Short mmCIF file of C-alpha atoms in Angstrom, two decimals:
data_model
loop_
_atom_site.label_atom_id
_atom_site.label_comp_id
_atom_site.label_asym_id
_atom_site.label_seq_id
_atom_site.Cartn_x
_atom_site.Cartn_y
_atom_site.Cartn_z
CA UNK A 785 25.59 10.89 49.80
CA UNK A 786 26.76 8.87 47.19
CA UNK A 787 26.55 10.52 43.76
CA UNK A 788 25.04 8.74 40.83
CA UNK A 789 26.18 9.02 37.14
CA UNK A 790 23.70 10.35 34.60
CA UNK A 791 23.68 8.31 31.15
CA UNK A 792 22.10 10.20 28.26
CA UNK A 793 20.82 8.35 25.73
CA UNK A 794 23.06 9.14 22.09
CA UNK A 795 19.61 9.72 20.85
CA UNK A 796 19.15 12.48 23.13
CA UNK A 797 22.23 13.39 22.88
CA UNK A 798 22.85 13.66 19.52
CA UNK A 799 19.46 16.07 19.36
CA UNK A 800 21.31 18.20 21.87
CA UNK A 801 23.96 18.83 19.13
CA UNK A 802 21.83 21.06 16.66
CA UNK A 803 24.75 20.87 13.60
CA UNK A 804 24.56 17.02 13.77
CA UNK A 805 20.67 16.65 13.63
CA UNK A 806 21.09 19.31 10.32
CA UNK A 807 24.22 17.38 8.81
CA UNK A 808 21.93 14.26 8.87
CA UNK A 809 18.66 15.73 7.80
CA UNK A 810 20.99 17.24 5.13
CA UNK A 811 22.33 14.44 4.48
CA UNK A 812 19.06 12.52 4.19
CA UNK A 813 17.48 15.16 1.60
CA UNK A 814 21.09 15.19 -0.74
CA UNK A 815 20.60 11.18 -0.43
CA UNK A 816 17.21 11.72 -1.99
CA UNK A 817 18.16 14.51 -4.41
CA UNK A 818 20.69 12.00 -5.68
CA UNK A 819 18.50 9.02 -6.20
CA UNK A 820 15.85 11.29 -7.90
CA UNK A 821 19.28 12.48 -10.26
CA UNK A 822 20.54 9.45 -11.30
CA UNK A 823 17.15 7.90 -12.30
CA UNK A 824 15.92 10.59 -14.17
CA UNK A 825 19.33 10.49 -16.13
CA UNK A 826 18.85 6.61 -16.76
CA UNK A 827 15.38 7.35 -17.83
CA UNK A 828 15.90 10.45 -20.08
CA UNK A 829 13.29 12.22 -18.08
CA UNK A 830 13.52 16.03 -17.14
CA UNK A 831 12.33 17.78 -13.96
CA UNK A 832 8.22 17.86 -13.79
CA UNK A 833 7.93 15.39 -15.93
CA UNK A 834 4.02 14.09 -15.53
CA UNK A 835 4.87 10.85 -16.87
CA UNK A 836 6.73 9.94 -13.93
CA UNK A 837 5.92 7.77 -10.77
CA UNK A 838 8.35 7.66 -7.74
CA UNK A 839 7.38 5.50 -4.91
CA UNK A 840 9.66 4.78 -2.15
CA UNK A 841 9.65 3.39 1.57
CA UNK A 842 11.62 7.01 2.81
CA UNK A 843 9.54 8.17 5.95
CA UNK A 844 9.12 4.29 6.94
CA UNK A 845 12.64 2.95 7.07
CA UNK A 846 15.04 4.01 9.74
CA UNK A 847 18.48 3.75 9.73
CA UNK A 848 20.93 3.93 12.82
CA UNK A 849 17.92 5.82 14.81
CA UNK A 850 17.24 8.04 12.31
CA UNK A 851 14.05 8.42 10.16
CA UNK A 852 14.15 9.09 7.00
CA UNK A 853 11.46 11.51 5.64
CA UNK A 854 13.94 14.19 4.38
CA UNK A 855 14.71 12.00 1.66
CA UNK A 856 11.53 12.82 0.32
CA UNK A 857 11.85 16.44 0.46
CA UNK A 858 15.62 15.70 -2.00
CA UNK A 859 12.97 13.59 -4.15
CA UNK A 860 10.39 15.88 -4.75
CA UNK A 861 12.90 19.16 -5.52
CA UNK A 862 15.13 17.36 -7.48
CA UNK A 863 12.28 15.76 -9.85
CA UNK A 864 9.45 18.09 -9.27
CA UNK A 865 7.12 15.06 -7.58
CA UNK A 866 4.71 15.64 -5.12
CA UNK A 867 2.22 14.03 -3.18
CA UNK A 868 -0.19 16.57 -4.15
CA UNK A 869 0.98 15.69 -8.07
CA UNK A 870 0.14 12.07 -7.60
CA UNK A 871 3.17 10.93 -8.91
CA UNK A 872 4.82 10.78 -5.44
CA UNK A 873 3.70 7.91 -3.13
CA UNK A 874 4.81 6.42 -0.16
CA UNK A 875 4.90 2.64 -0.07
CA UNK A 876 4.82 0.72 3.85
CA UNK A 877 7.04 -0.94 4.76
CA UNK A 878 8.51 -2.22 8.02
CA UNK A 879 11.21 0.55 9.77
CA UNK A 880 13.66 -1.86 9.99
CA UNK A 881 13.89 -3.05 6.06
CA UNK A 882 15.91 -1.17 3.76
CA UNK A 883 15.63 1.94 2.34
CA UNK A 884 15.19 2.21 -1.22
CA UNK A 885 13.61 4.96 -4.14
CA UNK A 886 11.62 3.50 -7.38
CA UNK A 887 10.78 5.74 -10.67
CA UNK A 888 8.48 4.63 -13.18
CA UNK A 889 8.11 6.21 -16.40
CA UNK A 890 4.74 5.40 -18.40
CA UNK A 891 6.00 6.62 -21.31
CA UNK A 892 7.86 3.68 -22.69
CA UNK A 893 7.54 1.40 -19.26
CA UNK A 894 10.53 1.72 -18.16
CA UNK A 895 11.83 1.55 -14.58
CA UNK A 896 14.98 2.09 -11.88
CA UNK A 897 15.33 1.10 -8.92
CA UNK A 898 17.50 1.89 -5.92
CA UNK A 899 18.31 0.91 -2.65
CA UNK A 900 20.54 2.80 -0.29
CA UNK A 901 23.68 1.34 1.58
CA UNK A 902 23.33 2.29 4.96
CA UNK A 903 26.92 2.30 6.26
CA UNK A 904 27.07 5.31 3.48
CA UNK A 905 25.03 7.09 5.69
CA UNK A 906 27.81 6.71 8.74
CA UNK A 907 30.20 9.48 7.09
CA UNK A 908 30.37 12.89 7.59
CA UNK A 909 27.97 15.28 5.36
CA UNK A 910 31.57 16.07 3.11
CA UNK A 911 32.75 12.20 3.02
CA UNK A 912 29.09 11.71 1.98
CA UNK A 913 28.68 14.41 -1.20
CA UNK A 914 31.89 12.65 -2.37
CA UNK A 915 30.68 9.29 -2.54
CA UNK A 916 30.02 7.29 -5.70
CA UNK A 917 27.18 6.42 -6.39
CA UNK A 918 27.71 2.55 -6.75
CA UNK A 919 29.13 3.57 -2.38
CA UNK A 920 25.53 5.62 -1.68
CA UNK A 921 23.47 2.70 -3.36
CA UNK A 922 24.04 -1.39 -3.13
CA UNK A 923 21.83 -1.48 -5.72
CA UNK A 924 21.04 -0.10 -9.05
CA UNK A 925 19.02 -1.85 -11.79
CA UNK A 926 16.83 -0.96 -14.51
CA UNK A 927 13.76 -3.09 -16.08
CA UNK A 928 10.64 -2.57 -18.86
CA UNK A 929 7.92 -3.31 -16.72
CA UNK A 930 5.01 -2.30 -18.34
CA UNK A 931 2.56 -5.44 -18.56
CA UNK A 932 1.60 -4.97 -22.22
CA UNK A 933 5.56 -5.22 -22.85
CA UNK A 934 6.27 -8.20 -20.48
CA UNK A 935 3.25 -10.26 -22.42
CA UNK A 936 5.03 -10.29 -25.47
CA UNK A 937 9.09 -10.28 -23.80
CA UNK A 938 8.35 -13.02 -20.83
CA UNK A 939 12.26 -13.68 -20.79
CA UNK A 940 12.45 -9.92 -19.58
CA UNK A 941 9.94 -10.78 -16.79
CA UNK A 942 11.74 -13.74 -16.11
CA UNK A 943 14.73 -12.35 -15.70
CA UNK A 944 13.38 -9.36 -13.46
CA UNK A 945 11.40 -11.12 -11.25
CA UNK A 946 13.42 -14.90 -11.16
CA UNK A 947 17.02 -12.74 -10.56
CA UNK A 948 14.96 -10.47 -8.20
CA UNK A 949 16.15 -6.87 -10.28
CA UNK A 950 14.30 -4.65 -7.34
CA UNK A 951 15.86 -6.71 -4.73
CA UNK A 952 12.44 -9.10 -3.84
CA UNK A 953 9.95 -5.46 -4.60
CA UNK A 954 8.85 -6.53 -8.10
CA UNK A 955 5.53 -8.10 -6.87
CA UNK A 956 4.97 -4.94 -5.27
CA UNK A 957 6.19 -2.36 -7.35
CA UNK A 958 5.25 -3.46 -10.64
CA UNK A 959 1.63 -3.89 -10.21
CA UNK A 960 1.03 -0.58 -8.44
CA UNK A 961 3.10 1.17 -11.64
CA UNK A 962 0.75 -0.64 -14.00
CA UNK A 963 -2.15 0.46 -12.65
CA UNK A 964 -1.17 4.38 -11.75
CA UNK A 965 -0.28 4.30 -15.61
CA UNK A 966 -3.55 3.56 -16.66
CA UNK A 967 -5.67 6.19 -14.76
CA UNK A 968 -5.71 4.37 -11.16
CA UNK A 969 -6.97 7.32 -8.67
CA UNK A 970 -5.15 8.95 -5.96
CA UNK A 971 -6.61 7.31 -3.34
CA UNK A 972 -6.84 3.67 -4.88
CA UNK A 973 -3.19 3.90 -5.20
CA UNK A 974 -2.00 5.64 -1.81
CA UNK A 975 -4.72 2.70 -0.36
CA UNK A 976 -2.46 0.15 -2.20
CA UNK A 977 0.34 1.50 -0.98
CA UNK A 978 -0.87 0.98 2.91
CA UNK A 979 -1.20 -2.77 1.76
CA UNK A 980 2.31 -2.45 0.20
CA UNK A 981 1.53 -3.87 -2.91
CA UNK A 982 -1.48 -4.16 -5.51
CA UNK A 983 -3.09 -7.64 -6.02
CA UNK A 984 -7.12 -8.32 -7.15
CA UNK A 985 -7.72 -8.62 -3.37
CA UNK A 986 -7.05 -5.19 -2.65
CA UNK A 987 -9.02 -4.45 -5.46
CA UNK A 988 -12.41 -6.38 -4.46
CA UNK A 989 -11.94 -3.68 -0.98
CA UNK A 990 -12.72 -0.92 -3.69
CA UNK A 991 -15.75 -2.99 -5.18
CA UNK A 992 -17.06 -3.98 -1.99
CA UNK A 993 -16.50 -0.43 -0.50
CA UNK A 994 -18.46 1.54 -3.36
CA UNK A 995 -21.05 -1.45 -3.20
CA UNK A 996 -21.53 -0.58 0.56
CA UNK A 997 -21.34 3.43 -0.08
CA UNK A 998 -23.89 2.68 -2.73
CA UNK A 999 -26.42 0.84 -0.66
CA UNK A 1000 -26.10 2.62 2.35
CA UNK A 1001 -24.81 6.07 2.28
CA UNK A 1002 -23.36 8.35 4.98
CA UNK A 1003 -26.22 10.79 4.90
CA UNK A 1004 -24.91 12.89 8.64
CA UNK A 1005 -21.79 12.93 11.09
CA UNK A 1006 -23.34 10.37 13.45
CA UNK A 1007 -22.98 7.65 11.05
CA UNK A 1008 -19.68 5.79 10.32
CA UNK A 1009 -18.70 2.16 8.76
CA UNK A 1010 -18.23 -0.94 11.01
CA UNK A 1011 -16.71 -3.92 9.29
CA UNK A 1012 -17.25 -7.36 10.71
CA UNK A 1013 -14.79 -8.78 8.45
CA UNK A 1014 -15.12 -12.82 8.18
CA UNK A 1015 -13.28 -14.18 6.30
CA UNK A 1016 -10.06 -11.75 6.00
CA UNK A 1017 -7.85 -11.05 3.14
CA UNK A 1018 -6.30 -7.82 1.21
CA UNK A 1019 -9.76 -5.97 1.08
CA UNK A 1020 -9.22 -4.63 4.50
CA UNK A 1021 -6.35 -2.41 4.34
CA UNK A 1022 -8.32 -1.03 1.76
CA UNK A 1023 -11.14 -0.21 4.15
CA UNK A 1024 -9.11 0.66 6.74
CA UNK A 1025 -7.72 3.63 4.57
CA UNK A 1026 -11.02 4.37 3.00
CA UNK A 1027 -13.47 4.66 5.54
CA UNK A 1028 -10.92 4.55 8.67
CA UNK A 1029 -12.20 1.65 10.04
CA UNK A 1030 -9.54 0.36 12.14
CA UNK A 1031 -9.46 -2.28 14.62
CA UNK A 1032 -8.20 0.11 17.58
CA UNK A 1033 -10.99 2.51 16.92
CA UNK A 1034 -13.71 -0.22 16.79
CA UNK A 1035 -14.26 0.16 13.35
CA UNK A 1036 -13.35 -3.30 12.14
CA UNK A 1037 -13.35 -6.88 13.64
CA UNK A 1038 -11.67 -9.87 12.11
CA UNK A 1039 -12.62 -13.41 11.89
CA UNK A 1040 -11.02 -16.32 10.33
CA UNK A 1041 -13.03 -18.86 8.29
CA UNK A 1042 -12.72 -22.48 8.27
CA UNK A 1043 -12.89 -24.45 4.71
CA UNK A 1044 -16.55 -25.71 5.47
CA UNK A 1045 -17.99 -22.11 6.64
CA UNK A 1046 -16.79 -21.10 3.77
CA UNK A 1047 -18.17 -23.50 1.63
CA UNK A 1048 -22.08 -23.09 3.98
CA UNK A 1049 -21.98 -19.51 2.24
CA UNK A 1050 -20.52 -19.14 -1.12
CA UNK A 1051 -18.21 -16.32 -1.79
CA UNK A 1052 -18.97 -14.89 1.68
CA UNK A 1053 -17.07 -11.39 2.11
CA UNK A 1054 -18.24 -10.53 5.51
CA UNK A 1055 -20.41 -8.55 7.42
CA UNK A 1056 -20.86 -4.02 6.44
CA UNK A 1057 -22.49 -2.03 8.60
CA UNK A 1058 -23.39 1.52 8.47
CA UNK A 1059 -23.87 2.38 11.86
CA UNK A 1060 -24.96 5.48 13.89
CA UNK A 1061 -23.81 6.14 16.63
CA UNK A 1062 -26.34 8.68 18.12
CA UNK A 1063 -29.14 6.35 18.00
CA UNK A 1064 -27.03 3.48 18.67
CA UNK A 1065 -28.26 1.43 15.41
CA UNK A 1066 -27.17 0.63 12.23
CA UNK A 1067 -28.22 -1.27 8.54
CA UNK A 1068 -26.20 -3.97 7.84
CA UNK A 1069 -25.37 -6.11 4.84
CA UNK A 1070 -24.00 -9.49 4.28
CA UNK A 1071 -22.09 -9.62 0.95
CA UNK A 1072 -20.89 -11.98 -0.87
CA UNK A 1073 -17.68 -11.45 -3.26
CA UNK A 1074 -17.48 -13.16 -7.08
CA UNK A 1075 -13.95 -14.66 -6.10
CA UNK A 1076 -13.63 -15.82 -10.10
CA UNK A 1077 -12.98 -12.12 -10.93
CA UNK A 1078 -10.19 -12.30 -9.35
CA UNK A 1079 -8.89 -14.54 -11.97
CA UNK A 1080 -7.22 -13.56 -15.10
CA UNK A 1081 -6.60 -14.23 -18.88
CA UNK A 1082 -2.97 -14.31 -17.95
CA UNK A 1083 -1.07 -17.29 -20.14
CA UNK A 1084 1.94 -16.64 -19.36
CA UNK A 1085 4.53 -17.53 -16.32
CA UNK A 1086 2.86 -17.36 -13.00
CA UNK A 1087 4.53 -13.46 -12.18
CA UNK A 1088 2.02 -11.77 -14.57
CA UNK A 1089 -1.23 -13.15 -13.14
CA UNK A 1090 -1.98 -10.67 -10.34
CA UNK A 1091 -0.71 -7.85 -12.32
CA UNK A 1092 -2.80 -8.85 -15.34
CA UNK A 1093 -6.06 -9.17 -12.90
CA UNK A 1094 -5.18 -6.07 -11.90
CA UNK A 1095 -4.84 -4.47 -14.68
CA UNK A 1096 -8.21 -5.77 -16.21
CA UNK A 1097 -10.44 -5.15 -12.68
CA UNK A 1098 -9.34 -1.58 -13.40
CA UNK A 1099 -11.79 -1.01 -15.94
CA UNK A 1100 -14.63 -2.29 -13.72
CA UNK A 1101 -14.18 -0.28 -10.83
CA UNK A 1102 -17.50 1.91 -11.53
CA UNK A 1103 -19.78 -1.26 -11.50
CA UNK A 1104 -19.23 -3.09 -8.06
CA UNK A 1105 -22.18 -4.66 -8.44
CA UNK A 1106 -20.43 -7.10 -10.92
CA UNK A 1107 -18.67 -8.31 -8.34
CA UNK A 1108 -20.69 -8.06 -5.09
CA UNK A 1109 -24.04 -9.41 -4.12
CA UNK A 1110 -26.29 -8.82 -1.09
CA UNK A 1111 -26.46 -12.11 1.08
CA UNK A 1112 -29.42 -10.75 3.86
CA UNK A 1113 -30.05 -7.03 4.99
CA UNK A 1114 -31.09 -6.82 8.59
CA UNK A 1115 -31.27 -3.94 11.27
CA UNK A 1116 -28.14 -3.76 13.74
CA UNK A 1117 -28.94 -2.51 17.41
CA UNK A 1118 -26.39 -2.35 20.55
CA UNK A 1119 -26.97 -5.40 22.01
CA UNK A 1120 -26.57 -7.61 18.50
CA UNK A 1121 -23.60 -5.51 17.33
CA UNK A 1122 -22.01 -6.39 20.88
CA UNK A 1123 -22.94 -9.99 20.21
CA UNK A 1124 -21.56 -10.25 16.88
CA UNK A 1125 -18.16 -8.55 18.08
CA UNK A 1126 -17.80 -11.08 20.95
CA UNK A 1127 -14.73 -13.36 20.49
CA UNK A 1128 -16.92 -16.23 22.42
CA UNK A 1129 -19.61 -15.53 19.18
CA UNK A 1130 -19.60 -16.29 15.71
CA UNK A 1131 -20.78 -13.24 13.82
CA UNK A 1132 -22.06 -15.06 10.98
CA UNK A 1133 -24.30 -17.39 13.27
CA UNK A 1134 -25.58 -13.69 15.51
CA UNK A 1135 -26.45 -12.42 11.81
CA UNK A 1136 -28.42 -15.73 10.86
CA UNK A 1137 -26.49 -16.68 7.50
CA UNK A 1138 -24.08 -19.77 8.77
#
């Protein structure tokens, strides 16, 4: 019998060589201890320092194979950060982009921001604690990016954004910074974070979402949120996080508008449900969203105008009804949810408003 040659995998492999798999995680955590060293130094900030924000993509990127969560573990002994703090947040991003660390300090507005070079990760665990840091990190830059500031230094905000100082993050770092420094909760900004940046859309999820929670609360175990969501735009991730309705659980359905449905109902936000699913029925609302909020006072160059809507909306949040409107209220049973869920049916036709 002819004898066949085993290939192992050098993932398997490598996790068959216990010292490796430590070196890296090692290496991993000193990478983060590092980052979280250098930026408190460039901010003048000392260990536990409340006035600090650190967000980073570490636990989402992977480099070579290997994840990258130990990072975070360097980040949050080195500064004294923690998710439970809620100065430590994790922002999504795709595994394959690159890994970087951001620190924020409210204090004066002040920012760094640094992204790893992965071929510093290829040397041994000694070659590695030698490194420079300009070898550990392609790129190091510090900005002011506290809106208030950037209003009255736009050339600052022009050169951050136009010369792209947090390598193409600013849109999404800079808004979620702004907000966290002026009282944004825990789970607004870990929400915003799923999204991967902070815009007025994600925003109208947390007006919508307390309008809904409002109007029809959870009042037992049987009852959950459904979200017929038509049209679609940042307010779901929102959900999603919120009230965990996800497409692959049933929980939310979306549904593309054209220009003239969406003219046939003004400011239509879709379709909220609170449904139980013991009885098999449900309330449902059709809500409408004040798109105009989204709009800002913002005068200056066209990279302030989310950040400035999102700044002001913040001081709103404990009003949705601002913002949202009831459209029709109507009873949900099996057979009309399953209609309105259909791909061959348009929801907003099944719930008589289009």
């Amino acid at each position: 019998m002819q004898k066949r040659s085993m290939l192992i995998p050098l993932a398997i492999l490598l996790a068959l060589i216990p010292g490796m798999a430590l070196a890296d995680n090692a290496m991993m955590e000193e990478l983060g201890s590092k980052a979280a060293r250098i930026a408190m130094q460039e901010l003048d900030v000392q260990k536990g320092d409340a006035n600090l924000l650190i967000l980073t993509d570490a636990g989402h990127a992977i480099i070579d194979g290997q994840t990258s969560q130990a990072a975070i573990k360097g980040l949050s002994a080195e500064s004294g950060n923690s998710i439970g703090d809620g100065n430590l947040f994790q922002v999504l991003r795709a595994h394959f982009k690159p890994l970087w660390f951001y620190f924020f300090d409210k204090s004066d507005g002040e920012a760094v921001y640094l992204e790893v070079n992965s071929e510093a990760l290829a040397s041994s665990p000694e070659a590695f604690s030698a490194l420079e840091n300009d070898k550990v990190f392609s790129k190091i830059s510090k900005a002011f990016v506290d809106i208030d500031y950037l209003e009255s230094h736009t050339d600052e905000g022009n050169a951050t954004f136009n010369e792209k100082a947090f390598n193409g993050n600013e849109g999404s770092l800079i808004p979620i910074s702004n907000v966290w420094a002026r009282g944004g909760s825990f789970d607004f900004v870990q929400a915003t974070c799923f999204h991967d940046h902070l815009c007025p859309g994600v925003t109208s999820g947390l007006f919508l979402a307390k309008y809904v929670e409002e109007k029809l609360p959870i009042t037992n175990s049987s009852e959950s949120y459904k979200v017929i969501s038509c049209p679609n735009w940042c307010k779901e991730d929102l959900l999603q996080m919120r009230w965990d309705a996800t497409p692959g659980k049933s929980g939310m359905f979306v549904m593309a508008l054209s220009d003239k449905e969406r003219k046939a109902v003004p400011g239509i936000a879709g379709i909220f449900i609170r449904w139980n699913s013991t009885s098999n029925d449900g309330d449902a609302l059709v809500l409408a969203y004040n798109t105009s909020s989204m709009e800002s006072d913002w005068t200056g160059p066209a990279w302030g105008s989310k950040i400035a809507s999102a700044v002001a909306l913040l001081n709103h949040t404990d009003s949705p009804d601002s913002f949202v409107s009831t459209i029709k209220e109507f009873k949900v049973d099996q057979e009309k949810l399953s209609l309105m869920q259909n791909a061959g049916m348009h929801p907003l036709k099944v719930a008589g408003v289009l």
